[in-house]
């Protein structure tokens, strides 16, 4: 099995209802974003898969995730990477995600509650960065914290619609940007919001 096939297989088996504990749980099997409280959402599963595949993970990757949310995306990252650093600004969401991921047996995730717009400098650089909330522009701190040869997936645009961007930093530090299509995320709160 190729890594992408393994990721797809895991995605199919991962029970999304474990990441929802409100009245929307019964809709966990639908390919839709669903409310998780605090005006936030668990992302649409097919989009979580797509973003994960574009990240081109490997077992050596140290990954920074901005927007832990329910922890659903975090589980995919944790399964296929070496270590994850996940930042969430809403402490109640982070706490629940920590409990869920711990129950699932993941020991390679470090959590921080706070504003992740400026990354998490302490553990930089990161081979992969994923932002699961919409930014107005790409935070320069995240570009700086991306390792040489690294990749970042981030939605950038306006409130109504954002462009999903794949940012690559080559071995010389050159940045290239590829557009992966239109998406709609809740805002990345802070100085880089849309
Ligand atoms: N990927 C998550 C999942 O699978 O459940 C969904 C993430 S949700 C669409 C976006 C998350 O980003 C929310 O939980 C929100 O609180 C968080 N967020 C927004 N701005 C943030 C910031 N500046 N720093 C950290 N987290 C932020």
XYZ file of C-alpha atoms and ligand atoms in Angstrom:
221
model
C 0.000 0.000 0.000
C 1.288 3.496 -0.818
C 1.246 6.109 1.953
C -1.693 7.864 0.307
C -3.610 4.576 0.263
C -2.756 4.058 3.935
C -3.993 7.568 4.745
C -7.203 6.944 2.811
C -7.706 3.612 4.555
C -7.199 5.195 7.991
C -9.545 8.078 7.090
C -12.262 5.577 6.148
C -11.860 3.762 9.462
C -11.604 6.820 11.721
C -14.933 7.255 13.504
C -15.712 10.972 13.264
C -18.469 10.677 15.867
C -15.722 10.310 18.517
C -14.885 13.974 17.888
C -18.410 15.345 18.269
C -20.214 15.328 21.601
C -23.269 17.458 20.930
C -26.582 16.971 19.119
C -24.795 16.985 15.745
C -23.119 13.669 16.521
C -25.784 11.752 14.584
C -24.626 13.559 11.423
C -20.982 12.566 11.868
C -21.144 10.278 8.822
C -22.130 13.112 6.488
C -19.499 14.890 4.428
C -20.233 18.273 6.004
C -18.679 20.687 8.473
C -20.607 20.515 11.769
C -20.812 22.842 14.797
C -18.639 21.896 17.793
C -19.562 24.878 19.994
C -17.998 28.306 20.504
C -19.049 29.168 16.909
C -16.454 26.698 15.587
C -16.773 23.679 13.338
C -15.314 20.247 12.768
C -14.238 20.457 9.126
C -15.790 18.570 6.229
C -14.104 15.129 6.229
C -13.268 15.081 2.513
C -11.521 18.445 2.911
C -9.574 17.166 5.927
C -8.435 14.233 3.792
C -7.535 16.484 0.864
C -5.490 18.858 3.037
C -3.726 15.918 4.666
C -2.821 14.387 1.300
C -1.497 17.724 -0.020
C 0.759 18.003 3.012
C 2.640 14.946 1.741
C 3.399 13.698 5.273
C 6.031 11.222 6.270
C 6.967 9.514 9.533
C 9.888 11.916 9.980
C 7.764 15.066 9.791
C 7.399 17.505 12.640
C 4.067 19.204 12.007
C 2.575 22.459 13.274
C -1.233 22.613 13.248
C -3.031 25.903 13.859
C -6.647 25.298 14.930
C -6.915 22.014 16.878
C -10.720 22.281 16.934
C -12.201 18.858 17.693
C -8.889 17.048 17.145
C -10.197 15.116 14.113
C -7.610 16.533 11.698
C -4.985 16.148 14.437
C -5.631 12.384 14.553
C -4.789 12.020 10.863
C -1.637 14.066 11.314
C -0.597 12.136 14.432
C -1.060 8.792 12.711
C 1.261 9.630 9.815
C 3.877 12.007 11.292
C 6.596 11.948 13.941
C 5.351 14.742 16.169
C 2.560 17.285 16.107
C 2.426 20.699 17.722
C -1.190 21.825 17.765
C -2.400 25.295 18.795
C -5.997 26.203 19.626
C -7.213 29.531 21.025
C -10.310 28.142 22.791
C -9.189 26.228 25.858
C -12.374 24.130 26.179
C -11.926 22.804 22.625
C -8.244 22.090 23.175
C -9.017 20.263 26.426
C -11.614 18.021 24.781
C -9.346 17.316 21.819
C -6.540 16.360 24.212
C -8.828 13.899 26.007
C -10.014 12.342 22.730
C -6.541 11.927 21.274
C -5.192 10.563 24.521
C -8.026 7.969 24.619
C -7.107 6.998 21.060
C -3.561 6.396 22.291
C -1.667 9.225 20.587
C 1.434 10.265 22.502
C 3.102 12.352 19.799
C 0.924 15.470 20.065
C 1.808 18.587 22.090
C -0.984 21.084 22.640
C -0.929 24.790 23.321
C -3.829 27.091 24.114
C -3.362 30.539 22.612
C -3.158 32.556 19.436
C -1.407 30.468 16.796
C -1.324 33.193 14.118
C 2.351 33.657 14.834
C 3.085 29.936 14.995
C 4.905 28.244 17.859
C 8.461 29.509 17.733
C 9.771 27.254 20.505
C 9.722 24.081 18.384
C 10.338 25.616 14.928
C 11.256 24.827 12.234
C 8.463 22.501 11.109
C 8.599 20.266 8.044
C 4.863 20.702 7.617
C 2.387 23.396 8.703
C -1.386 23.190 8.404
C -3.750 26.047 9.192
C -7.398 25.065 9.563
C -8.874 28.574 9.821
C -9.093 31.316 7.203
C -6.397 34.012 7.016
C -6.454 37.326 5.120
C -2.790 36.991 4.240
C -0.167 34.329 4.910
C 1.395 35.025 8.327
C 5.077 35.818 7.767
C 5.945 34.048 11.028
C 4.586 30.780 9.598
C 6.718 31.149 6.466
C 9.732 31.761 8.724
C 8.933 28.702 10.872
C 8.623 26.424 7.833
C 11.712 24.240 7.407
C 13.767 24.205 4.192
C 12.052 21.670 1.928
C 8.845 22.161 3.937
C 5.196 22.472 2.927
C 2.285 24.427 4.324
C -1.427 24.247 3.567
C -3.407 27.370 4.466
C -6.734 28.929 3.418
C -6.289 32.598 2.481
C -8.851 35.094 1.273
C -11.987 36.859 2.415
C -14.815 35.935 4.796
C -17.090 34.585 2.041
C -14.488 32.414 0.319
C -10.814 31.557 0.628
C -8.269 29.978 -1.660
C -6.596 26.883 -0.280
C -2.865 27.492 -0.785
C -0.042 24.985 -0.861
C 3.150 26.836 0.060
C 6.464 25.107 -0.604
C 9.877 26.235 0.640
C 12.725 24.698 -1.323
C 16.173 23.790 0.009
C 17.419 27.300 -0.819
C 14.504 28.944 0.987
C 12.647 29.944 -2.214
C 8.875 30.096 -1.690
C 6.344 28.925 -4.268
C 2.562 29.004 -4.003
C 0.055 26.701 -5.640
C -3.670 27.225 -5.553
C -5.749 24.166 -4.626
C -9.254 25.594 -5.021
C -11.923 27.462 -3.115
C -12.823 26.688 0.500
C -14.714 28.307 3.341
C -13.309 28.264 6.864
C -14.063 30.024 10.125
C -11.655 32.959 10.686
C -8.108 32.670 11.899
C -8.606 35.075 14.790
C -5.849 37.622 15.385
C -3.754 39.998 13.353
C -3.890 37.923 10.154
C -7.636 37.328 10.085
C -9.561 37.760 6.833
N -9.457 20.860 11.951
C -10.398 21.008 13.011
C -11.175 19.744 13.231
O -10.915 18.759 12.553
O -12.025 19.730 14.114
C -11.356 22.120 12.746
C -10.762 23.432 12.957
S -11.957 24.742 12.982
C -12.477 24.823 11.312
C -10.826 26.100 13.187
C -10.239 26.186 14.569
O -9.248 27.205 14.558
C -11.255 26.572 15.627
O -11.260 25.631 16.650
C -10.760 27.928 16.108
O -11.019 28.194 17.466
C -9.282 27.856 15.806
N -8.601 29.144 15.660
C -9.032 30.261 15.034
N -8.102 31.232 15.113
C -7.067 30.720 15.816
C -5.806 31.235 16.239
N -5.430 32.479 15.953
N -4.988 30.443 16.946
C -5.353 29.161 17.249
N -6.531 28.613 16.882
C -7.377 29.386 16.165
